[in-house]
């Protein structure tokens, strides 16, 4: 997968937008790939920043609150 696809998947993962099978496959990849794991951490940080600055779309904000903040 290319970086753009990894980034898109990481955002979907953080926002809880993956089904169980997609989530499990993505988790297996990021646990095995230190670069992808670092990218995921950076995306989490970016999404937190966007959330605090109220710059997420309404749907992303809802997903972030329901999935990321509850974990």
PDB file of N, CA, C and O in Angstrom:
ATOM      1  N   UNK A   1       0.839  -1.185   0.000  1.00  0.00           N
ATOM      2  CA  UNK A   1       0.000   0.000   0.000  1.00  0.00           C
ATOM      3  C   UNK A   1       0.880   1.243   0.000  1.00  0.00           C
ATOM      4  O   UNK A   1       1.934   1.250   0.598  1.00  0.00           O
ATOM      5  N   UNK A   2       0.408   2.293  -0.645  1.00  0.00           N
ATOM      6  CA  UNK A   2       1.197   3.515  -0.667  1.00  0.00           C
ATOM      7  C   UNK A   2       0.935   4.341   0.590  1.00  0.00           C
ATOM      8  O   UNK A   2       0.032   4.060   1.365  1.00  0.00           O
ATOM      9  N   UNK A   3       1.753   5.377   0.785  1.00  0.00           N
ATOM     10  CA  UNK A   3       1.668   6.194   1.995  1.00  0.00           C
ATOM     11  C   UNK A   3       0.303   6.846   2.117  1.00  0.00           C
ATOM     12  O   UNK A   3      -0.290   6.883   3.194  1.00  0.00           O
ATOM     13  N   UNK A   4      -0.231   7.389   1.036  1.00  0.00           N
ATOM     14  CA  UNK A   4      -1.549   8.029   1.084  1.00  0.00           C
ATOM     15  C   UNK A   4      -2.605   7.064   1.583  1.00  0.00           C
ATOM     16  O   UNK A   4      -3.435   7.417   2.408  1.00  0.00           O
ATOM     17  N   UNK A   5      -2.573   5.838   1.094  1.00  0.00           N
ATOM     18  CA  UNK A   5      -3.540   4.849   1.526  1.00  0.00           C
ATOM     19  C   UNK A   5      -3.337   4.506   3.000  1.00  0.00           C
ATOM     20  O   UNK A   5      -4.294   4.361   3.739  1.00  0.00           O
ATOM     21  N   UNK A   6      -2.080   4.383   3.429  1.00  0.00           N
ATOM     22  CA  UNK A   6      -1.805   4.126   4.840  1.00  0.00           C
ATOM     23  C   UNK A   6      -2.327   5.263   5.697  1.00  0.00           C
ATOM     24  O   UNK A   6      -2.914   5.037   6.752  1.00  0.00           O
ATOM     25  N   UNK A   7      -2.122   6.494   5.239  1.00  0.00           N
ATOM     26  CA  UNK A   7      -2.583   7.652   6.003  1.00  0.00           C
ATOM     27  C   UNK A   7      -4.110   7.655   6.102  1.00  0.00           C
ATOM     28  O   UNK A   7      -4.665   7.876   7.170  1.00  0.00           O
ATOM     29  N   UNK A   8      -4.765   7.403   4.993  1.00  0.00           N
ATOM     30  CA  UNK A   8      -6.228   7.356   4.980  1.00  0.00           C
ATOM     31  C   UNK A   8      -6.731   6.252   5.914  1.00  0.00           C
ATOM     32  O   UNK A   8      -7.677   6.455   6.678  1.00  0.00           O
ATOM     33  N   UNK A   9      -6.094   5.094   5.853  1.00  0.00           N
ATOM     34  CA  UNK A   9      -6.501   3.993   6.725  1.00  0.00           C
ATOM     35  C   UNK A   9      -6.248   4.325   8.187  1.00  0.00           C
ATOM     36  O   UNK A   9      -7.057   3.976   9.049  1.00  0.00           O
ATOM     37  N   UNK A  10      -5.147   5.005   8.474  1.00  0.00           N
ATOM     38  CA  UNK A  10      -4.842   5.378   9.854  1.00  0.00           C
ATOM     39  C   UNK A  10      -5.898   6.339  10.394  1.00  0.00           C
ATOM     40  O   UNK A  10      -6.344   6.203  11.546  1.00  0.00           O
ATOM     41  N   UNK A  11      -6.319   7.291   9.591  1.00  0.00           N
ATOM     42  CA  UNK A  11      -7.374   8.219  10.015  1.00  0.00           C
ATOM     43  C   UNK A  11      -8.661   7.441  10.270  1.00  0.00           C
ATOM     44  O   UNK A  11      -9.323   7.629  11.301  1.00  0.00           O
ATOM     45  N   UNK A  12      -9.019   6.560   9.357  1.00  0.00           N
ATOM     46  CA  UNK A  12     -10.231   5.753   9.532  1.00  0.00           C
ATOM     47  C   UNK A  12     -10.130   4.896  10.794  1.00  0.00           C
ATOM     48  O   UNK A  12     -11.107   4.722  11.516  1.00  0.00           O
ATOM     49  N   UNK A  13      -8.943   4.363  11.062  1.00  0.00           N
ATOM     50  CA  UNK A  13      -8.729   3.538  12.254  1.00  0.00           C
ATOM     51  C   UNK A  13      -8.944   4.369  13.521  1.00  0.00           C
ATOM     52  O   UNK A  13      -9.681   3.968  14.429  1.00  0.00           O
ATOM     53  N   UNK A  14      -8.309   5.527  13.586  1.00  0.00           N
ATOM     54  CA  UNK A  14      -8.413   6.381  14.775  1.00  0.00           C
ATOM     55  C   UNK A  14      -9.850   6.831  14.999  1.00  0.00           C
ATOM     56  O   UNK A  14     -10.312   6.916  16.140  1.00  0.00           O
ATOM     57  N   UNK A  15     -10.573   7.082  13.917  1.00  0.00           N
ATOM     58  CA  UNK A  15     -11.952   7.545  14.039  1.00  0.00           C
ATOM     59  C   UNK A  15     -12.949   6.400  14.188  1.00  0.00           C
ATOM     60  O   UNK A  15     -14.150   6.633  14.302  1.00  0.00           O
ATOM     61  N   UNK A  16     -12.465   5.164  14.199  1.00  0.00           N
ATOM     62  CA  UNK A  16     -13.349   4.014  14.384  1.00  0.00           C
ATOM     63  C   UNK A  16     -14.237   3.734  13.193  1.00  0.00           C
ATOM     64  O   UNK A  16     -15.326   3.183  13.339  1.00  0.00           O
ATOM     65  N   UNK A  17     -13.769   4.077  12.001  1.00  0.00           N
ATOM     66  CA  UNK A  17     -14.572   3.916  10.791  1.00  0.00           C
ATOM     67  C   UNK A  17     -14.313   2.610  10.050  1.00  0.00           C
ATOM     68  O   UNK A  17     -14.807   2.413   8.948  1.00  0.00           O
ATOM     69  N   UNK A  18     -13.554   1.702  10.652  1.00  0.00           N
ATOM     70  CA  UNK A  18     -13.264   0.413  10.012  1.00  0.00           C
ATOM     71  C   UNK A  18     -14.161  -0.668  10.604  1.00  0.00           C
ATOM     72  O   UNK A  18     -14.497  -0.618  11.790  1.00  0.00           O
ATOM     73  N   UNK A  19     -14.504  -1.644   9.760  1.00  0.00           N
ATOM     74  CA  UNK A  19     -15.206  -2.792  10.310  1.00  0.00           C
ATOM     75  C   UNK A  19     -14.183  -3.662  11.051  1.00  0.00           C
ATOM     76  O   UNK A  19     -12.968  -3.395  11.003  1.00  0.00           O
ATOM     77  N   UNK A  20     -14.641  -4.671  11.749  1.00  0.00           N
ATOM     78  CA  UNK A  20     -13.756  -5.482  12.590  1.00  0.00           C
ATOM     79  C   UNK A  20     -12.610  -6.107  11.796  1.00  0.00           C
ATOM     80  O   UNK A  20     -11.466  -6.103  12.250  1.00  0.00           O
ATOM     81  N   UNK A  21     -12.897  -6.647  10.626  1.00  0.00           N
ATOM     82  CA  UNK A  21     -11.855  -7.300   9.835  1.00  0.00           C
ATOM     83  C   UNK A  21     -10.807  -6.288   9.374  1.00  0.00           C
ATOM     84  O   UNK A  21      -9.602  -6.553   9.455  1.00  0.00           O
ATOM     85  N   UNK A  22     -11.235  -5.134   8.890  1.00  0.00           N
ATOM     86  CA  UNK A  22     -10.294  -4.099   8.462  1.00  0.00           C
ATOM     87  C   UNK A  22      -9.432  -3.642   9.639  1.00  0.00           C
ATOM     88  O   UNK A  22      -8.227  -3.452   9.501  1.00  0.00           O
ATOM     89  N   UNK A  23     -10.059  -3.467  10.797  1.00  0.00           N
ATOM     90  CA  UNK A  23      -9.349  -3.012  11.987  1.00  0.00           C
ATOM     91  C   UNK A  23      -8.276  -4.012  12.386  1.00  0.00           C
ATOM     92  O   UNK A  23      -7.131  -3.651  12.656  1.00  0.00           O
ATOM     93  N   UNK A  24      -8.622  -5.286  12.392  1.00  0.00           N
ATOM     94  CA  UNK A  24      -7.668  -6.328  12.776  1.00  0.00           C
ATOM     95  C   UNK A  24      -6.498  -6.373  11.806  1.00  0.00           C
ATOM     96  O   UNK A  24      -5.336  -6.437  12.221  1.00  0.00           O
ATOM     97  N   UNK A  25      -6.774  -6.315  10.516  1.00  0.00           N
ATOM     98  CA  UNK A  25      -5.703  -6.329   9.512  1.00  0.00           C
ATOM     99  C   UNK A  25      -4.796  -5.102   9.655  1.00  0.00           C
ATOM    100  O   UNK A  25      -3.569  -5.212   9.562  1.00  0.00           O
ATOM    101  N   UNK A  26      -5.392  -3.943   9.888  1.00  0.00           N
ATOM    102  CA  UNK A  26      -4.591  -2.740  10.054  1.00  0.00           C
ATOM    103  C   UNK A  26      -3.738  -2.831  11.315  1.00  0.00           C
ATOM    104  O   UNK A  26      -2.555  -2.476  11.307  1.00  0.00           O
ATOM    105  N   UNK A  27      -4.305  -3.329  12.407  1.00  0.00           N
ATOM    106  CA  UNK A  27      -3.544  -3.481  13.646  1.00  0.00           C
ATOM    107  C   UNK A  27      -2.370  -4.438  13.461  1.00  0.00           C
ATOM    108  O   UNK A  27      -1.269  -4.177  13.953  1.00  0.00           O
ATOM    109  N   UNK A  28      -2.587  -5.526  12.765  1.00  0.00           N
ATOM    110  CA  UNK A  28      -1.488  -6.461  12.497  1.00  0.00           C
ATOM    111  C   UNK A  28      -0.368  -5.773  11.734  1.00  0.00           C
ATOM    112  O   UNK A  28       0.807  -5.980  12.022  1.00  0.00           O
ATOM    113  N   UNK A  29      -0.738  -4.925  10.767  1.00  0.00           N
ATOM    114  CA  UNK A  29       0.268  -4.208   9.975  1.00  0.00           C
ATOM    115  C   UNK A  29       1.021  -3.199  10.818  1.00  0.00           C
ATOM    116  O   UNK A  29       2.245  -3.119  10.754  1.00  0.00           O
ATOM    117  N   UNK A  30       0.315  -2.395  11.616  1.00  0.00           N
ATOM    118  CA  UNK A  30       1.053  -1.355  12.335  1.00  0.00           C
ATOM    119  C   UNK A  30       1.849  -1.914  13.497  1.00  0.00           C
ATOM    120  O   UNK A  30       2.852  -1.331  13.901  1.00  0.00           O
ATOM    121  N   UNK A  31       1.454  -3.054  14.055  1.00  0.00           N
ATOM    122  CA  UNK A  31       2.282  -3.677  15.090  1.00  0.00           C
ATOM    123  C   UNK A  31       3.574  -4.244  14.483  1.00  0.00           C
ATOM    124  O   UNK A  31       4.608  -4.291  15.136  1.00  0.00           O
ATOM    125  N   UNK A  32       3.518  -4.654  13.232  1.00  0.00           N
ATOM    126  CA  UNK A  32       4.667  -5.261  12.569  1.00  0.00           C
ATOM    127  C   UNK A  32       5.559  -4.243  11.841  1.00  0.00           C
ATOM    128  O   UNK A  32       6.691  -4.550  11.505  1.00  0.00           O
ATOM    129  N   UNK A  33       5.049  -3.043  11.614  1.00  0.00           N
ATOM    130  CA  UNK A  33       5.765  -2.044  10.818  1.00  0.00           C
ATOM    131  C   UNK A  33       6.004  -0.788  11.654  1.00  0.00           C
ATOM    132  O   UNK A  33       5.086   0.018  11.825  1.00  0.00           O
ATOM    133  N   UNK A  34       7.222  -0.613  12.168  1.00  0.00           N
ATOM    134  CA  UNK A  34       7.502   0.557  13.008  1.00  0.00           C
ATOM    135  C   UNK A  34       7.218   1.892  12.311  1.00  0.00           C
ATOM    136  O   UNK A  34       6.760   2.841  12.950  1.00  0.00           O
ATOM    137  N   UNK A  35       7.450   1.976  11.014  1.00  0.00           N
ATOM    138  CA  UNK A  35       7.191   3.223  10.292  1.00  0.00           C
ATOM    139  C   UNK A  35       5.693   3.529  10.264  1.00  0.00           C
ATOM    140  O   UNK A  35       5.279   4.683  10.452  1.00  0.00           O
ATOM    141  N   UNK A  36       4.879   2.514  10.035  1.00  0.00           N
ATOM    142  CA  UNK A  36       3.428   2.705  10.033  1.00  0.00           C
ATOM    143  C   UNK A  36       2.945   3.051  11.433  1.00  0.00           C
ATOM    144  O   UNK A  36       2.069   3.894  11.604  1.00  0.00           O
ATOM    145  N   UNK A  37       3.523   2.429  12.450  1.00  0.00           N
ATOM    146  CA  UNK A  37       3.149   2.741  13.828  1.00  0.00           C
ATOM    147  C   UNK A  37       3.467   4.207  14.151  1.00  0.00           C
ATOM    148  O   UNK A  37       2.642   4.905  14.753  1.00  0.00           O
ATOM    149  N   UNK A  38       4.626   4.686  13.734  1.00  0.00           N
ATOM    150  CA  UNK A  38       4.986   6.085  13.942  1.00  0.00           C
ATOM    151  C   UNK A  38       4.023   7.010  13.203  1.00  0.00           C
ATOM    152  O   UNK A  38       3.625   8.056  13.718  1.00  0.00           O
ATOM    153  N   UNK A  39       3.654   6.612  11.993  1.00  0.00           N
ATOM    154  CA  UNK A  39       2.702   7.408  11.214  1.00  0.00           C
ATOM    155  C   UNK A  39       1.351   7.465  11.932  1.00  0.00           C
ATOM    156  O   UNK A  39       0.725   8.521  11.998  1.00  0.00           O
ATOM    157  N   UNK A  40       0.923   6.353  12.481  1.00  0.00           N
ATOM    158  CA  UNK A  40      -0.341   6.318  13.211  1.00  0.00           C
ATOM    159  C   UNK A  40      -0.291   7.260  14.415  1.00  0.00           C
ATOM    160  O   UNK A  40      -1.236   8.014  14.668  1.00  0.00           O
ATOM    161  N   UNK A  41       0.802   7.245  15.156  1.00  0.00           N
ATOM    162  CA  UNK A  41       0.939   8.140  16.311  1.00  0.00           C
ATOM    163  C   UNK A  41       0.901   9.604  15.880  1.00  0.00           C
ATOM    164  O   UNK A  41       0.273  10.438  16.546  1.00  0.00           O
ATOM    165  N   UNK A  42       1.537   9.923  14.760  1.00  0.00           N
ATOM    166  CA  UNK A  42       1.525  11.293  14.253  1.00  0.00           C
ATOM    167  C   UNK A  42       0.108  11.707  13.840  1.00  0.00           C
ATOM    168  O   UNK A  42      -0.318  12.843  14.100  1.00  0.00           O
ATOM    169  N   UNK A  43      -0.622  10.803  13.239  1.00  0.00           N
ATOM    170  CA  UNK A  43      -1.993  11.108  12.813  1.00  0.00           C
ATOM    171  C   UNK A  43      -2.893  11.285  14.032  1.00  0.00           C
ATOM    172  O   UNK A  43      -3.740  12.184  14.060  1.00  0.00           O
ATOM    173  N   UNK A  44      -2.709  10.461  15.050  1.00  0.00           N
ATOM    174  CA  UNK A  44      -3.473  10.644  16.286  1.00  0.00           C
ATOM    175  C   UNK A  44      -3.223  12.038  16.861  1.00  0.00           C
ATOM    176  O   UNK A  44      -4.166  12.739  17.243  1.00  0.00           O
ATOM    177  N   UNK A  45      -1.965  12.452  16.898  1.00  0.00           N
ATOM    178  CA  UNK A  45      -1.604  13.769  17.418  1.00  0.00           C
ATOM    179  C   UNK A  45      -2.239  14.873  16.580  1.00  0.00           C
ATOM    180  O   UNK A  45      -2.786  15.844  17.119  1.00  0.00           O
ATOM    181  N   UNK A  46      -2.186  14.717  15.266  1.00  0.00           N
ATOM    182  CA  UNK A  46      -2.783  15.713  14.373  1.00  0.00           C
ATOM    183  C   UNK A  46      -4.291  15.803  14.577  1.00  0.00           C
ATOM    184  O   UNK A  46      -4.863  16.898  14.626  1.00  0.00           O
ATOM    185  N   UNK A  47      -4.956  14.654  14.704  1.00  0.00           N
ATOM    186  CA  UNK A  47      -6.406  14.666  14.914  1.00  0.00           C
ATOM    187  C   UNK A  47      -6.768  15.284  16.259  1.00  0.00           C
ATOM    188  O   UNK A  47      -7.762  16.010  16.363  1.00  0.00           O
ATOM    189  N   UNK A  48      -5.975  15.034  17.278  1.00  0.00           N
ATOM    190  CA  UNK A  48      -6.213  15.666  18.582  1.00  0.00           C
ATOM    191  C   UNK A  48      -6.104  17.178  18.439  1.00  0.00           C
ATOM    192  O   UNK A  48      -6.945  17.934  18.944  1.00  0.00           O
ATOM    193  N   UNK A  49      -5.071  17.633  17.753  1.00  0.00           N
ATOM    194  CA  UNK A  49      -4.874  19.066  17.537  1.00  0.00           C
ATOM    195  C   UNK A  49      -6.053  19.674  16.777  1.00  0.00           C
ATOM    196  O   UNK A  49      -6.573  20.732  17.152  1.00  0.00           O
ATOM    197  N   UNK A  50      -6.480  19.011  15.707  1.00  0.00           N
ATOM    198  CA  UNK A  50      -7.626  19.503  14.939  1.00  0.00           C
ATOM    199  C   UNK A  50      -8.895  19.520  15.783  1.00  0.00           C
ATOM    200  O   UNK A  50      -9.709  20.449  15.685  1.00  0.00           O
ATOM    201  N   UNK A  51      -9.060  18.528  16.627  1.00  0.00           N
ATOM    202  CA  UNK A  51     -10.226  18.460  17.508  1.00  0.00           C
ATOM    203  C   UNK A  51     -10.230  19.639  18.483  1.00  0.00           C
ATOM    204  O   UNK A  51     -11.245  20.319  18.643  1.00  0.00           O
ATOM    205  N   UNK A  52      -9.095  19.878  19.113  1.00  0.00           N
ATOM    206  CA  UNK A  52      -8.989  20.957  20.094  1.00  0.00           C
ATOM    207  C   UNK A  52      -9.235  22.313  19.435  1.00  0.00           C
ATOM    208  O   UNK A  52      -9.842  23.200  20.039  1.00  0.00           O
ATOM    209  N   UNK A  53      -8.763  22.468  18.197  1.00  0.00           N
ATOM    210  CA  UNK A  53      -8.961  23.731  17.474  1.00  0.00           C
ATOM    211  C   UNK A  53     -10.309  23.786  16.755  1.00  0.00           C
ATOM    212  O   UNK A  53     -10.578  24.728  16.025  1.00  0.00           O
ATOM    213  N   UNK A  54     -11.157  22.774  16.985  1.00  0.00           N
ATOM    214  CA  UNK A  54     -12.499  22.710  16.387  1.00  0.00           C
ATOM    215  C   UNK A  54     -12.434  22.787  14.858  1.00  0.00           C
ATOM    216  O   UNK A  54     -13.201  23.501  14.229  1.00  0.00           O
ATOM    217  N   UNK A  55     -11.498  22.010  14.269  1.00  0.00           N
ATOM    218  CA  UNK A  55     -11.314  22.033  12.825  1.00  0.00           C
ATOM    219  C   UNK A  55     -11.648  20.702  12.151  1.00  0.00           C
ATOM    220  O   UNK A  55     -11.308  20.507  10.994  1.00  0.00           O
ATOM    221  N   UNK A  56     -12.303  19.808  12.861  1.00  0.00           N
ATOM    222  CA  UNK A  56     -12.773  18.567  12.253  1.00  0.00           C
ATOM    223  C   UNK A  56     -14.173  18.795  11.707  1.00  0.00           C
ATOM    224  O   UNK A  56     -14.929  19.624  12.232  1.00  0.00           O
ATOM    225  N   UNK A  57     -14.525  18.046  10.670  1.00  0.00           N
ATOM    226  CA  UNK A  57     -15.900  18.113  10.187  1.00  0.00           C
ATOM    227  C   UNK A  57     -16.817  17.606  11.298  1.00  0.00           C
ATOM    228  O   UNK A  57     -16.364  16.948  12.249  1.00  0.00           O
ATOM    229  N   UNK A  58     -18.076  17.892  11.183  1.00  0.00           N
ATOM    230  CA  UNK A  58     -19.038  17.452  12.195  1.00  0.00           C
ATOM    231  C   UNK A  58     -19.004  15.927  12.358  1.00  0.00           C
ATOM    232  O   UNK A  58     -19.004  15.411  13.468  1.00  0.00           O
ATOM    233  N   UNK A  59     -18.936  15.222  11.224  1.00  0.00           N
ATOM    234  CA  UNK A  59     -18.900  13.760  11.261  1.00  0.00           C
ATOM    235  C   UNK A  59     -17.601  13.257  11.907  1.00  0.00           C
ATOM    236  O   UNK A  59     -17.622  12.346  12.742  1.00  0.00           O
ATOM    237  N   UNK A  60     -16.469  13.854  11.529  1.00  0.00           N
ATOM    238  CA  UNK A  60     -15.198  13.449  12.117  1.00  0.00           C
ATOM    239  C   UNK A  60     -15.166  13.743  13.611  1.00  0.00           C
ATOM    240  O   UNK A  60     -14.667  12.944  14.396  1.00  0.00           O
ATOM    241  N   UNK A  61     -15.699  14.873  14.016  1.00  0.00           N
ATOM    242  CA  UNK A  61     -15.736  15.239  15.433  1.00  0.00           C
ATOM    243  C   UNK A  61     -16.553  14.213  16.218  1.00  0.00           C
ATOM    244  O   UNK A  61     -16.153  13.759  17.280  1.00  0.00           O
ATOM    245  N   UNK A  62     -17.707  13.856  15.683  1.00  0.00           N
ATOM    246  CA  UNK A  62     -18.566  12.863  16.343  1.00  0.00           C
ATOM    247  C   UNK A  62     -17.841  11.528  16.453  1.00  0.00           C
ATOM    248  O   UNK A  62     -17.800  10.914  17.531  1.00  0.00           O
ATOM    249  N   UNK A  63     -17.239  11.086  15.348  1.00  0.00           N
ATOM    250  CA  UNK A  63     -16.507   9.819  15.366  1.00  0.00           C
ATOM    251  C   UNK A  63     -15.346   9.873  16.348  1.00  0.00           C
ATOM    252  O   UNK A  63     -15.099   8.922  17.088  1.00  0.00           O
ATOM    253  N   UNK A  64     -14.624  10.991  16.372  1.00  0.00           N
ATOM    254  CA  UNK A  64     -13.488  11.157  17.270  1.00  0.00           C
ATOM    255  C   UNK A  64     -13.953  11.059  18.723  1.00  0.00           C
ATOM    256  O   UNK A  64     -13.341  10.369  19.530  1.00  0.00           O
ATOM    257  N   UNK A  65     -15.047  11.734  19.037  1.00  0.00           N
ATOM    258  CA  UNK A  65     -15.566  11.703  20.409  1.00  0.00           C
ATOM    259  C   UNK A  65     -16.087  10.318  20.788  1.00  0.00           C
ATOM    260  O   UNK A  65     -15.841   9.842  21.898  1.00  0.00           O
ATOM    261  N   UNK A  66     -16.778   9.668  19.870  1.00  0.00           N
ATOM    262  CA  UNK A  66     -17.366   8.370  20.172  1.00  0.00           C
ATOM    263  C   UNK A  66     -16.330   7.248  20.253  1.00  0.00           C
ATOM    264  O   UNK A  66     -16.471   6.337  21.059  1.00  0.00           O
ATOM    265  N   UNK A  67     -15.319   7.319  19.418  1.00  0.00           N
ATOM    266  CA  UNK A  67     -14.369   6.194  19.362  1.00  0.00           C
ATOM    267  C   UNK A  67     -13.064   6.496  20.071  1.00  0.00           C
ATOM    268  O   UNK A  67     -12.662   5.792  20.985  1.00  0.00           O
ATOM    269  N   UNK A  68     -12.386   7.553  19.656  1.00  0.00           N
ATOM    270  CA  UNK A  68     -11.046   7.812  20.178  1.00  0.00           C
ATOM    271  C   UNK A  68     -11.093   8.262  21.627  1.00  0.00           C
ATOM    272  O   UNK A  68     -10.354   7.755  22.474  1.00  0.00           O
ATOM    273  N   UNK A  69     -11.952   9.207  21.949  1.00  0.00           N
ATOM    274  CA  UNK A  69     -11.995   9.720  23.322  1.00  0.00           C
ATOM    275  C   UNK A  69     -12.541   8.707  24.316  1.00  0.00           C
ATOM    276  O   UNK A  69     -12.242   8.787  25.503  1.00  0.00           O
ATOM    277  N   UNK A  70     -13.304   7.748  23.831  1.00  0.00           N
ATOM    278  CA  UNK A  70     -13.865   6.738  24.748  1.00  0.00           C
ATOM    279  C   UNK A  70     -12.909   5.589  24.999  1.00  0.00           C
ATOM    280  O   UNK A  70     -13.136   4.774  25.885  1.00  0.00           O
ATOM    281  N   UNK A  71     -11.810   5.537  24.238  1.00  0.00           N
ATOM    282  CA  UNK A  71     -10.872   4.417  24.426  1.00  0.00           C
ATOM    283  C   UNK A  71      -9.758   4.783  25.388  1.00  0.00           C
ATOM    284  O   UNK A  71      -9.539   5.887  25.758  1.00  0.00           O
TER     285      UNK A  71
END
